[in-house]
Coordinates of C-alpha atoms and ligand atoms in Angstrom, one line a residue:
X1 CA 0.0 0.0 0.0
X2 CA 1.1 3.5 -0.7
X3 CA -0.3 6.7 -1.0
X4 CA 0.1 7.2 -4.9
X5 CA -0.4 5.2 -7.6
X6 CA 2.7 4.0 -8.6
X7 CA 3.9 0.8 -5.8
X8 CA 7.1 0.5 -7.3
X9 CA 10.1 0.8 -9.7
X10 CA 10.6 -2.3 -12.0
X11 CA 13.6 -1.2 -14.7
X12 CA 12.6 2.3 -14.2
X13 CA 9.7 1.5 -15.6
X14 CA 6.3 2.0 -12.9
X15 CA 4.6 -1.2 -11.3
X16 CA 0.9 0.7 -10.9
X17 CA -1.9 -0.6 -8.3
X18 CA -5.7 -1.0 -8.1
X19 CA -7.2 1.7 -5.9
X20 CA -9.7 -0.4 -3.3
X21 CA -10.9 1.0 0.0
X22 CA -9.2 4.8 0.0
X23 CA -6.2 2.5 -0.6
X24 CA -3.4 2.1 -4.0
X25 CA -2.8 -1.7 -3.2
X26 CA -1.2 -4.6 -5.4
X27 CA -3.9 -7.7 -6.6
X28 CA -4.5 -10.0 -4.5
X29 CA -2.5 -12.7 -6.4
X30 CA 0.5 -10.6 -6.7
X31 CA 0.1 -10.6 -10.3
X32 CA 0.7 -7.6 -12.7
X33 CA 0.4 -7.2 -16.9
X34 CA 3.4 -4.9 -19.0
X35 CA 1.2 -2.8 -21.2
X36 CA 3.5 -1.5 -24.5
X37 CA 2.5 1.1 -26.8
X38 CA 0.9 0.5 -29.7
X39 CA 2.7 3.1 -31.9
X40 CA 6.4 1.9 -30.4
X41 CA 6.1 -1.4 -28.8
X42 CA 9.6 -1.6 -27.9
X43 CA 7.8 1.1 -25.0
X44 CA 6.6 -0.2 -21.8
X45 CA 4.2 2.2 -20.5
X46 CA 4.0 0.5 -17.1
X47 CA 3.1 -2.5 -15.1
X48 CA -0.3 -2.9 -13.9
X49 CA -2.3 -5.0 -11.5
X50 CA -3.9 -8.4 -13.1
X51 CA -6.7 -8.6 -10.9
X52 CA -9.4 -11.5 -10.3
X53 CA -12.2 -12.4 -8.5
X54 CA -10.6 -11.9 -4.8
X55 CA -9.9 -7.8 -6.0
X56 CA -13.2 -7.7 -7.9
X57 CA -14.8 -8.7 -4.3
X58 CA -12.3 -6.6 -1.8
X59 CA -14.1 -3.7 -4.1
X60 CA -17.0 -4.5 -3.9
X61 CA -17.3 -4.6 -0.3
X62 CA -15.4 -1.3 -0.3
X63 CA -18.0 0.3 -2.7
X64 CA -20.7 -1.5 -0.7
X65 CA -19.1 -0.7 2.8
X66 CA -19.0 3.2 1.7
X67 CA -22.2 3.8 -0.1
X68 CA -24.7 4.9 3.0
X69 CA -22.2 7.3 3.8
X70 CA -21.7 8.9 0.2
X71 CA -25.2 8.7 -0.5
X72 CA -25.8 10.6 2.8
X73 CA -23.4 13.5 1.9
X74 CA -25.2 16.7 0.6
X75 CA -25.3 17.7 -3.4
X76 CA -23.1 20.5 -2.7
X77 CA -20.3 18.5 -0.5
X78 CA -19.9 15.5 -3.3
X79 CA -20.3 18.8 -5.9
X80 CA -17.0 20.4 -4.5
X81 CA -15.3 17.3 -4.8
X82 CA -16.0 16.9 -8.1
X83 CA -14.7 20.6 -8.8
X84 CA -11.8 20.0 -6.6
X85 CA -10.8 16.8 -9.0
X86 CA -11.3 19.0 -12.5
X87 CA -9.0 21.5 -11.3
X88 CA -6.3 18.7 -10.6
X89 CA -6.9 17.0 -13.9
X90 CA -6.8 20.7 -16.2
X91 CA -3.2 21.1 -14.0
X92 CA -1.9 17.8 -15.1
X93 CA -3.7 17.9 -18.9
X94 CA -0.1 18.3 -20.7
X95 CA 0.9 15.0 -18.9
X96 CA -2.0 12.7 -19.1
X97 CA -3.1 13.9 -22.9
X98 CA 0.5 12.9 -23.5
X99 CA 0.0 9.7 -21.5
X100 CA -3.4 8.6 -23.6
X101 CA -1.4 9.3 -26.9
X102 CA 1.4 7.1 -25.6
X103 CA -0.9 4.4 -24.2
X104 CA -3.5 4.4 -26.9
X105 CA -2.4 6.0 -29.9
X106 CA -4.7 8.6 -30.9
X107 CA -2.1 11.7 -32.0
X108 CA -1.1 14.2 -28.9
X109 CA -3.6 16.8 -30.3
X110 CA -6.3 14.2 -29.7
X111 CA -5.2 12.9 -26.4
X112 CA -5.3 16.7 -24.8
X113 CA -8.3 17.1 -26.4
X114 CA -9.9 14.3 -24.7
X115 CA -8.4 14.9 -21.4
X116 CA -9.9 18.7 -22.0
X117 CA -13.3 16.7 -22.3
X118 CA -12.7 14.3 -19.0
X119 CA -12.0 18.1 -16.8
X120 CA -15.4 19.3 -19.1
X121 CA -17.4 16.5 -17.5
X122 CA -16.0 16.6 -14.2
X123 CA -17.1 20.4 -13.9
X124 CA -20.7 19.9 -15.7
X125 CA -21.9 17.2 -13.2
X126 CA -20.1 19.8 -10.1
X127 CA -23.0 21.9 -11.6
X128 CA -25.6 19.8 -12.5
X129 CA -25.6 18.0 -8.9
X130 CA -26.9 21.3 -7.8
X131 CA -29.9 21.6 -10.1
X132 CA -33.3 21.0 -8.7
X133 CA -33.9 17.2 -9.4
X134 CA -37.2 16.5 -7.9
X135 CA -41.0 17.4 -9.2
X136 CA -43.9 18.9 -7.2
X137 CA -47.4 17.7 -8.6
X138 CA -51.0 18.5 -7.9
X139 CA -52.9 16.0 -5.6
X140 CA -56.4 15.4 -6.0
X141 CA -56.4 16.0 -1.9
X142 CA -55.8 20.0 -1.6
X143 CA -53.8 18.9 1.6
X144 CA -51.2 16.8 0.0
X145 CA -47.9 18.1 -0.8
X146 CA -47.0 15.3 -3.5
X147 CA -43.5 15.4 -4.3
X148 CA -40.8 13.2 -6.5
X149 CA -37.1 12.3 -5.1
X150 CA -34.3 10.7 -6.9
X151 CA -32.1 8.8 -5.0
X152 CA -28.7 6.9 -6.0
X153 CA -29.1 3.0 -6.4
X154 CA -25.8 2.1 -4.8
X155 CA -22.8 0.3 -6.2
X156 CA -22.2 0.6 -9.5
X157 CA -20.2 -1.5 -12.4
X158 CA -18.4 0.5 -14.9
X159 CA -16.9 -1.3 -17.4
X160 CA -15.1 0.6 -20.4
X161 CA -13.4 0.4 -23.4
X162 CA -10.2 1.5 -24.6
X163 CA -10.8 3.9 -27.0
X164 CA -11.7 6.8 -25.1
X165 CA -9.5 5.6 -22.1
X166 CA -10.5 9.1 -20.0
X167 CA -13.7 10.8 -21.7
X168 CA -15.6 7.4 -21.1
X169 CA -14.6 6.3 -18.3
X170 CA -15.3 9.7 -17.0
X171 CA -18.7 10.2 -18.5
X172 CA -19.8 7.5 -16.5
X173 CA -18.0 7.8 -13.0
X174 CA -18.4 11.2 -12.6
X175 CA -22.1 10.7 -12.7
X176 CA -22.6 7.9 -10.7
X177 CA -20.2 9.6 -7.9
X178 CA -22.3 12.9 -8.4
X179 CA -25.5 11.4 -7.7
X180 CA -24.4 10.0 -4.8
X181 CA -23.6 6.0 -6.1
X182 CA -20.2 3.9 -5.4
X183 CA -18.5 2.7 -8.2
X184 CA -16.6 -0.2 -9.1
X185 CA -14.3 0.6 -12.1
X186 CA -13.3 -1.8 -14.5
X187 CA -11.1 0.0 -17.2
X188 CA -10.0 -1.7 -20.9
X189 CA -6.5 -3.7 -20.3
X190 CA -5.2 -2.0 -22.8
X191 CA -5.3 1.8 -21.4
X192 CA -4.9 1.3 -18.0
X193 CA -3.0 4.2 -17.3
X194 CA -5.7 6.5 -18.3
X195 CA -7.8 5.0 -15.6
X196 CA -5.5 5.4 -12.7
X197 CA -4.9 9.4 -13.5
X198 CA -8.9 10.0 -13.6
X199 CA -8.8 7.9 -10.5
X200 CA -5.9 9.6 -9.0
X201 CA -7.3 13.0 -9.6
X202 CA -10.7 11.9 -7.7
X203 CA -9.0 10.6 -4.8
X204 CA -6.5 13.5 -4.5
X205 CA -9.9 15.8 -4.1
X206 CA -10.7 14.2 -1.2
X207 CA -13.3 11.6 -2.3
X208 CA -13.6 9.1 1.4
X209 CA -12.3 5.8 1.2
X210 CA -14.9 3.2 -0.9
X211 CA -16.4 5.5 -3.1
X212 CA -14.5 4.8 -6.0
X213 CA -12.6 1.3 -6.7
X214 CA -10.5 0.9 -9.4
X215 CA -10.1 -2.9 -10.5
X216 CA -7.4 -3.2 -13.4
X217 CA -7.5 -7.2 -14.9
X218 CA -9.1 -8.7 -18.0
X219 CA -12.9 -8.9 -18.7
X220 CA -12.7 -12.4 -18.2
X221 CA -11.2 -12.0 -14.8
X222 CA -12.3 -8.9 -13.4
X223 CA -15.3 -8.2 -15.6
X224 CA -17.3 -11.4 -14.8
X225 CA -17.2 -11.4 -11.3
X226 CA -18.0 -7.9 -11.2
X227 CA -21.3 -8.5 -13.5
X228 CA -22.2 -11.4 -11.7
X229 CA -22.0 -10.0 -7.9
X230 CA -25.9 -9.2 -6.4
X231 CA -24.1 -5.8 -4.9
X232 CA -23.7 -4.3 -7.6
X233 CA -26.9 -3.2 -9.0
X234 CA -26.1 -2.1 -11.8
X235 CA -23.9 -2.2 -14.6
X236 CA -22.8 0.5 -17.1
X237 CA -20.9 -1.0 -20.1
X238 CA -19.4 0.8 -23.2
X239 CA -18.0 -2.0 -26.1
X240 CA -18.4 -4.3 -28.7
X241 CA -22.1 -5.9 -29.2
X242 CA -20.8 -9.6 -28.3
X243 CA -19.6 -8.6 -24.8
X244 CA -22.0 -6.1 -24.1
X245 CA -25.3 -8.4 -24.9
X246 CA -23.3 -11.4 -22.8
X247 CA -22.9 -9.1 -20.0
X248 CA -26.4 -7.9 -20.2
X249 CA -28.0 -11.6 -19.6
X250 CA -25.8 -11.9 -16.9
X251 CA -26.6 -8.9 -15.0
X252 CA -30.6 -8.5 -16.1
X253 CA -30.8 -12.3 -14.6
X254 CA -30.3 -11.2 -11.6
X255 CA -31.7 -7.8 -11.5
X256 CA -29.5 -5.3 -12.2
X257 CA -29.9 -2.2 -14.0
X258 CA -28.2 -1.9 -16.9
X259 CA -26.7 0.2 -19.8
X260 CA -25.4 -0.6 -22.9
X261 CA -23.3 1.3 -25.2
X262 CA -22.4 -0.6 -28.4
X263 CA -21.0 -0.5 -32.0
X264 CA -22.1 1.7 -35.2
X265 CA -21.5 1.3 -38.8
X266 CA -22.2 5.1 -39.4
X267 CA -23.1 6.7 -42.6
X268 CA -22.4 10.1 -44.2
X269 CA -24.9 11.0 -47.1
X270 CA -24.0 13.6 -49.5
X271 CA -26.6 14.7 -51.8
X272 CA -25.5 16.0 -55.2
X273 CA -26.3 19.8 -53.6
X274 CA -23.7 19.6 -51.0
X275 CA -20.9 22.0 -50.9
X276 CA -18.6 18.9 -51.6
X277 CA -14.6 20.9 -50.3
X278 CA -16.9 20.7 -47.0
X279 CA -18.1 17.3 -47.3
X280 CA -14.8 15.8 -48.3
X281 CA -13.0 17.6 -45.2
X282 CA -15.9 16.5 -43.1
X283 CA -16.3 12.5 -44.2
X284 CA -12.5 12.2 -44.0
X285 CA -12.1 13.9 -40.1
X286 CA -15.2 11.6 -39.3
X287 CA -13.9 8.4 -40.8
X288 CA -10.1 8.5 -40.2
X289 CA -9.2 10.7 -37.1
X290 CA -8.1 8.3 -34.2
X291 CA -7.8 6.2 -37.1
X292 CA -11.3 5.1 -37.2
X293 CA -11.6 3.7 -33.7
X294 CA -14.7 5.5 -32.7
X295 CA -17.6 4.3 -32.4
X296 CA -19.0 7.5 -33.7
X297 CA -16.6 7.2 -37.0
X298 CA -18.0 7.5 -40.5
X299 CA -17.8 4.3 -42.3
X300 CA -19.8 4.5 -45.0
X301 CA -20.0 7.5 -47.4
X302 CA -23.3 7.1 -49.1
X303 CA -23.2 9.8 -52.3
X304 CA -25.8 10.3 -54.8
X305 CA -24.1 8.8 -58.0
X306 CA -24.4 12.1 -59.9
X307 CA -21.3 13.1 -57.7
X308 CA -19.8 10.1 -56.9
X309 CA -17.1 10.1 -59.0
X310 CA -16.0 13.4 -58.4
X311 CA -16.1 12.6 -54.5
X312 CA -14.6 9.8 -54.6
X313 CA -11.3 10.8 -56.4
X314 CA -11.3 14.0 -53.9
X315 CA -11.7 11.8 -50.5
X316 CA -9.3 9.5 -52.3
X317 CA -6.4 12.4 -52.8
X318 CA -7.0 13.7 -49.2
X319 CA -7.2 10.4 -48.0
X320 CA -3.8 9.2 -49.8
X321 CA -2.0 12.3 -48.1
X322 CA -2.9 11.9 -44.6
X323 CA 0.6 11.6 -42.4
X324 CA 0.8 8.7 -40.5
X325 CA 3.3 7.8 -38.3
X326 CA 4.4 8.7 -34.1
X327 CA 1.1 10.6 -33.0
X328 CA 3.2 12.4 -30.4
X329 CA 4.5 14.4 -33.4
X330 CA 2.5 18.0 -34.2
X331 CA 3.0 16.6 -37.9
X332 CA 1.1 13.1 -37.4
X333 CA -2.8 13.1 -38.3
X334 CA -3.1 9.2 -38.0
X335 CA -1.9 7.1 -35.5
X336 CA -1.4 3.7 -34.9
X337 CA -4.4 1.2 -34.6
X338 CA -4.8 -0.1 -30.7
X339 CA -3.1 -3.3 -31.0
X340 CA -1.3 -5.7 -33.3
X341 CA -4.4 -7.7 -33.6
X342 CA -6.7 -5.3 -34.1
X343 CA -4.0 -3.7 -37.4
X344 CA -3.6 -7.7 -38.8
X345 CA -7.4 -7.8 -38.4
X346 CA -8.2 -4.4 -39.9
X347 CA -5.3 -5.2 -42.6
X348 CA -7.0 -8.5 -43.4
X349 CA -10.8 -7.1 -43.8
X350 CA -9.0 -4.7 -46.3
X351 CA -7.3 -7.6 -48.3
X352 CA -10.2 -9.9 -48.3
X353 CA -12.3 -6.9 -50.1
X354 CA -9.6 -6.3 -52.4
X355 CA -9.1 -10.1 -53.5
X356 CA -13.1 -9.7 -53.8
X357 CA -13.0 -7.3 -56.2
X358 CA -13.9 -4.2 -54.7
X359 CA -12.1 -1.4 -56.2
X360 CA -9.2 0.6 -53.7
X361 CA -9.3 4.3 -54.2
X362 CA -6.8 5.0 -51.6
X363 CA -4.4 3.4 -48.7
X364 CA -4.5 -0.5 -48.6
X365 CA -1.9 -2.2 -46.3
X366 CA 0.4 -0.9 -44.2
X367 CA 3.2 2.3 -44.1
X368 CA 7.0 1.2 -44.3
X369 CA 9.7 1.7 -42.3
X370 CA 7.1 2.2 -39.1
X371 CA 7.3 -0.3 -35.9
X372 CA 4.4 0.3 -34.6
X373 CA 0.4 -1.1 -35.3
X374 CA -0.3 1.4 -38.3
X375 CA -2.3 0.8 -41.3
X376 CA -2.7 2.8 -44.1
X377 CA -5.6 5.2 -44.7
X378 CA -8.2 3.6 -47.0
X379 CA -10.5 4.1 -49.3
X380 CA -13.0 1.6 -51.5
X381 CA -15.1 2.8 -53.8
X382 CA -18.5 1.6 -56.0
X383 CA -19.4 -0.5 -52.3
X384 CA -21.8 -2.6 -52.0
X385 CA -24.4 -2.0 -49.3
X386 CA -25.0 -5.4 -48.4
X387 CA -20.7 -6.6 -48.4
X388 CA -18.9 -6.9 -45.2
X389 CA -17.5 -3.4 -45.7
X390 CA -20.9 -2.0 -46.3
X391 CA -22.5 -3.7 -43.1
X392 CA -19.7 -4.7 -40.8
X393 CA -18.0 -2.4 -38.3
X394 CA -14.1 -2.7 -38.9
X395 CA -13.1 -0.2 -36.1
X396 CA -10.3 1.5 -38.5
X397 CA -9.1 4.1 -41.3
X398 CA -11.4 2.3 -43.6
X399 CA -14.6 4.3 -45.6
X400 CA -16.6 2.5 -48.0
X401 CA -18.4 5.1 -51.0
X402 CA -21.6 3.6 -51.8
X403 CA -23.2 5.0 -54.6
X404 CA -26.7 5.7 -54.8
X405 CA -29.6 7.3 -57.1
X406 CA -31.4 9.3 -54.9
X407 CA -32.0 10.3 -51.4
X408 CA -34.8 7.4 -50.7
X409 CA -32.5 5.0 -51.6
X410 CA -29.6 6.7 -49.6
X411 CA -31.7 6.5 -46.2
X412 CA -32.8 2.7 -46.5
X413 CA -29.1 2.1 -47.3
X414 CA -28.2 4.2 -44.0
X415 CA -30.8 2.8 -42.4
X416 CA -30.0 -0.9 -43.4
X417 CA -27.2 -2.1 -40.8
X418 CA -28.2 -3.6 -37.4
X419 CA -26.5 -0.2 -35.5
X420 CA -27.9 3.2 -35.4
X421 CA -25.4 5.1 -33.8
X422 CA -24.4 8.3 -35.5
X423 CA -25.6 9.6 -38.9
X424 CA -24.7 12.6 -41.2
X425 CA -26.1 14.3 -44.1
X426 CA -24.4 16.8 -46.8
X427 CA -26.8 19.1 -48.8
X428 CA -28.2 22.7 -49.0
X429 CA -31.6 21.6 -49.4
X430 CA -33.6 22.3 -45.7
X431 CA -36.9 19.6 -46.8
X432 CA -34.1 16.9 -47.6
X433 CA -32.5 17.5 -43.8
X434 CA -35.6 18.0 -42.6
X435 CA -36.6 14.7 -44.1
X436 CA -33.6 12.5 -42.6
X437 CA -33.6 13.7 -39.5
X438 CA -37.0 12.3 -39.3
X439 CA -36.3 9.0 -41.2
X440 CA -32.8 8.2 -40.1
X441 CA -32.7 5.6 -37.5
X442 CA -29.5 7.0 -35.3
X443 CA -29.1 8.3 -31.8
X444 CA -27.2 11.2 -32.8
X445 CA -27.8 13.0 -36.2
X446 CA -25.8 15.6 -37.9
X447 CA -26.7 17.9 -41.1
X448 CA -23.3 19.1 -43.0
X449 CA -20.7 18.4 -40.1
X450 CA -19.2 14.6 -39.3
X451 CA -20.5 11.7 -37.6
X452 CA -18.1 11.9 -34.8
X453 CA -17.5 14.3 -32.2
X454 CA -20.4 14.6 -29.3
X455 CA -20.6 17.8 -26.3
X456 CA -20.6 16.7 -23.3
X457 CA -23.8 18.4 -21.7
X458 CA -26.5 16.6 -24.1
X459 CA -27.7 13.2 -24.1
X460 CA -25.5 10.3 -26.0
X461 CA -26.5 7.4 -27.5
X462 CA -27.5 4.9 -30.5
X463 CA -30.6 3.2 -31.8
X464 CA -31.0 -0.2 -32.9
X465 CA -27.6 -2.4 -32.2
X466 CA -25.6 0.5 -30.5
X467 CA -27.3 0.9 -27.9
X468 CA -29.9 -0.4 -24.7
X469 CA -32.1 2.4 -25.6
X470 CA -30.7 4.5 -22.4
X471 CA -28.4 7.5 -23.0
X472 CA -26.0 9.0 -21.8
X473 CA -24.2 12.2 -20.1
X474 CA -26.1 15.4 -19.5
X475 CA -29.3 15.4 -17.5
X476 CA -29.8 12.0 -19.4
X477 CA -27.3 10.2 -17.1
X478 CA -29.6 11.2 -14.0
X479 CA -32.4 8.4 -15.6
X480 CA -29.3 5.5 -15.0
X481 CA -27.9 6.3 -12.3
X482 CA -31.0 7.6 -9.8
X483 CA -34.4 6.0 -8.9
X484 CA -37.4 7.7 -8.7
X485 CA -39.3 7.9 -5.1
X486 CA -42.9 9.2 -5.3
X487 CA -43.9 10.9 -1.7
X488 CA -47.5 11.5 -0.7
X489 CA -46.9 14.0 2.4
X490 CA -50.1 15.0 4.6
X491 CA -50.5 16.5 7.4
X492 CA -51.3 14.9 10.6
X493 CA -55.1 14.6 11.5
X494 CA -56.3 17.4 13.4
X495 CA -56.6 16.4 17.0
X496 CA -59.6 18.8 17.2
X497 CA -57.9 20.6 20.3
Ligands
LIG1 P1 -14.8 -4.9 -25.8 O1 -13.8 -5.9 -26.2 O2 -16.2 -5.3 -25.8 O3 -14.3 -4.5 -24.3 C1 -15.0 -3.5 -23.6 C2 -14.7 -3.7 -22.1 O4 -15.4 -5.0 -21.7 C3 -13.3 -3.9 -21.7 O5 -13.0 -3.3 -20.5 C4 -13.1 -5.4 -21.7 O6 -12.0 -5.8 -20.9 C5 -14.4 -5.8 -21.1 N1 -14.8 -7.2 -21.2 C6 -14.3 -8.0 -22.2 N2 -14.8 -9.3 -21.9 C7 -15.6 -9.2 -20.8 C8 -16.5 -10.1 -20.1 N3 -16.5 -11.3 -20.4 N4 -17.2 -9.6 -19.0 C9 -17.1 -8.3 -18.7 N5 -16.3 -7.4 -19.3 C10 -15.6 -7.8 -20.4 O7 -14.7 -3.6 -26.6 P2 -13.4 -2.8 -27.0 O8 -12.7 -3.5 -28.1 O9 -12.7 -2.3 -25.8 O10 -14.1 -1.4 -27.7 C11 -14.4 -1.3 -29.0 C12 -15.9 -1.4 -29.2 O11 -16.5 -0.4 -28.3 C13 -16.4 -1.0 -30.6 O12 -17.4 -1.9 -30.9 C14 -16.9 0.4 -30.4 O13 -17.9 0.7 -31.3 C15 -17.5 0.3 -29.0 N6 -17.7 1.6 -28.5 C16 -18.9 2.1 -28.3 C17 -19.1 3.4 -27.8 C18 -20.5 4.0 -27.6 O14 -20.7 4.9 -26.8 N7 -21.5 3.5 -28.3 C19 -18.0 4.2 -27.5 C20 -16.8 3.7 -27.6 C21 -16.6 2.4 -28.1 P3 -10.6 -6.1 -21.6 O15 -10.1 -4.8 -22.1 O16 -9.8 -6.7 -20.4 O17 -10.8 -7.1 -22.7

């Protein structure tokens, strides 16, 4: 046990512990994992705890163990610790956006940029945990004051992905802490160091021991027990559909609440009116920034065929000059994919369409001379809607142009994969965006700017596949992590005195 993260020097390099109980503690086993980064992995970020079920319980108890206290403390006492923990984060933002760059492999500009967001989030819910949350109705008796509350549920599961290593995990935790829930944190294995500086930066502002446990260990390891133990009572998940509908029978089974956030296979249409320099700049920020590993990333660009060609070759060019290489460098734009897995698995979707016949417009493969998990920018043209590339989510610097007659057939082919996450449209006509926003079946819609990027103060969340049809952040978060308690207050009778 120690008072900071870091337990001890291996080689120099930093062996980092689970936080459980108020305390930064080694797993239970003993056991830690190297993590490497994906755009050097000759680079050991650090060691980190392998957890298992014995950690996963020791937090548990520690949320559990903590949460009448928490829940107890006013709005305005968890509200200041919240604000205390964003003003620690924005002093360290240089550091940890450089640490999320290293660790996952968006560029630096992208890793500050999501640390920015984490500080955001911490100081919206400081605010919004002071904003009236209850209702006051009429009664059909003049005499009773009938009221609503909402109260926390208790401990909470977060379980998060690695692709937005701080903004998620934050966009959950900070929420559940605000409204006055424990939390049990399960970060991705692969960016574990993001997770220990938002949780580092909460415990320095004074949140009591319990309140938040961080569990680093695999999903199989740490994330199962956690789903499966009758404290927790409910589970917020961000991932891939196979885990997250797994998880989900596992936790509804026994009761828990929970929320799903899941995959997309988003599509930007551009009509033939669209102001195309601004659609090309658009499609290819949406589709290849963090080299396609949003959730929120444009996949498909689905162009009337009066202007496909045209917008094709122009993606193409802008797409064949995007830098690639060390995204700590102000010169990079793409960085490397997460892991070598996930760069043989993107490279291989990439060759298997090529050796099918569909025709590359840019990228294919992967850069020379580079050590790390990159692959090249890509572009197919003349897609077929109902391919792998046109229905599959690839997670990487891969956009599909399917051509298309007119803008009917451009929002059943939007409309035809089993996510409905994000959605964009390019034109100048108002009735056509009028039109799609009303027929697209997505979460989050956007007319003439990208399928990614998402503020942090409004709700969040897909249709269809990408979602459990809760959303997230903003006031939205208050329907997962509170429960509604209806009070019917009347007065005494009179005593006739
Ligand atoms: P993933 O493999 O499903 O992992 C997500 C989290 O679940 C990780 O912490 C993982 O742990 C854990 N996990 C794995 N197996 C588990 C199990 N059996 N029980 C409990 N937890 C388990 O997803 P990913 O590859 O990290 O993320 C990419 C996916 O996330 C994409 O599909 C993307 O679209 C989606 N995503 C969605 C949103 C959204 O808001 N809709 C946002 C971002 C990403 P390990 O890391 O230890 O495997």
């Amino acid at each position: 046990m120690t008072n900071g993260p870091i337990l001890e020097q291996r080689d120099g390099i930093g062996v980092y512990g689970n936080y459980i109980g108020g305390e930064w503690t080694s797993s239970a086993s003993g056991d830690t994992s190297e993590n490497r980064s994906p755009s050097n992995p000759d680079e050991v970020i650090g060691h980190f705890a392998a957890s298992d079920e014995a950690d996963v319980a020791a937090a548990v108890a520690a949320a559990d163990g903590a949460f009448a206290g928490w829940s107890g403390t006013s709005a305005i006492a968890r509200a200041n610790i919240l604000y205390k923990a964003s003003e620690i984060l924005a002093s360290r933002i240089p550091e940890v956006g450089r640490d999320l760059s290293r660790e996952e492999g968006k560029t630096l500009k992208e890793g500050i940029g999501e640390t920015t967001r984490a500080v955001a989030i911490l100081r919206y819910f400081a605010g919004e945990i002071q904003q009236p949350i209850g209702e006051h109705y009429a009664s059909m008796n003049p005499s009773t004051l009938l009221f609503t509350l909402r109260e926390p549920l208790g401990v909470c599961g977060i379980i998060t992905p690695w692709n937005f290593p701080i903004a998620i995990p934050a966009w959950k935790i900070v929420p559940a802490l605000a409204f006055g829930n424990t939390v049990v944190f399960k970060p991705a294995s692969l960016t574990p160091l993001c997770a220990v500086h938002l949780t580092q930066a909460l415990a320095e502002a004074g949140l009591p021991p319990g309140v938040l446990n961080l569990v680093m260990g695999s999903g199989g390891a740490v994330g199962d027990p956690l789903v499966a133990d009758d404290r927790v009572v409910a589970v917020s998940f961000t991932g891939s559909d196979v885990v997250g509908n797994e998880m989900k029978k596992v936790a509804s089974d026994r009761g828990a609440k929970v929320q799903l956030e899941l995959g997309g296979k988003n599509p930007a249409i551009v009509l033939a009116d669209a102001d195309l320099d601004h659609a090309v700049t658009q499609v290819v920020n949406g589709a290849m920034m963090s080299s396609g590993q949003k959730c929120t990333a444009t996949s498909r660009a689905i162009v009337d065929r009066r202007v496909a060609a045209e917008l094709t070759e122009r993606l193409g060019a802008t797409i064949g000059a995007l830098s690639v290489g060390d995204p700590l460098l102000d010169s990079t734009q793409i960085g490397p994919l997460i892991s070598a897995d996930a760069a043989d698995r993107v490279a291989g979707e990439i060759d298997t369409a090529r050796q099918g016949g569909t025709a590359l417009a840019a990228g294919g493969g992967r850069p020379d001379g580079l050590n790390g998990h990159f692959v090249n920018p890509t572009l197919f043209s003349d897609v077929s809607s109902d391919s792998r590339l046109g229905q599959e989510e690839l997670f990487g610097p891969v956009l599909a142009v399917i051509p298309v007659d007119d803008v009917d057939e451009a929002i059943a082919v939007a409309n035809s994969v089993r996510f409905g996450l994000s959605a964009s449209l390019f034109t100048r006509d108002i009735s056509r965006a009028l039109e799609f926003i009303q027929r697209i079946q997505a979460g989050i819609v956007h007319v003439n700017s990208e399928t990614a990027g998402a503020e942090p103060h409004v709700p969040f969340g897909g249709y269809k596949g990408s979602s459990s049809y809760s959303r997230e952040q903003g006031k939205a978060s208050r329907e997962f992590y509170t429960q509604v308690k209806t009070v019917y207050f009347d007065p005494p009778p009179s005593s006739g005195a």
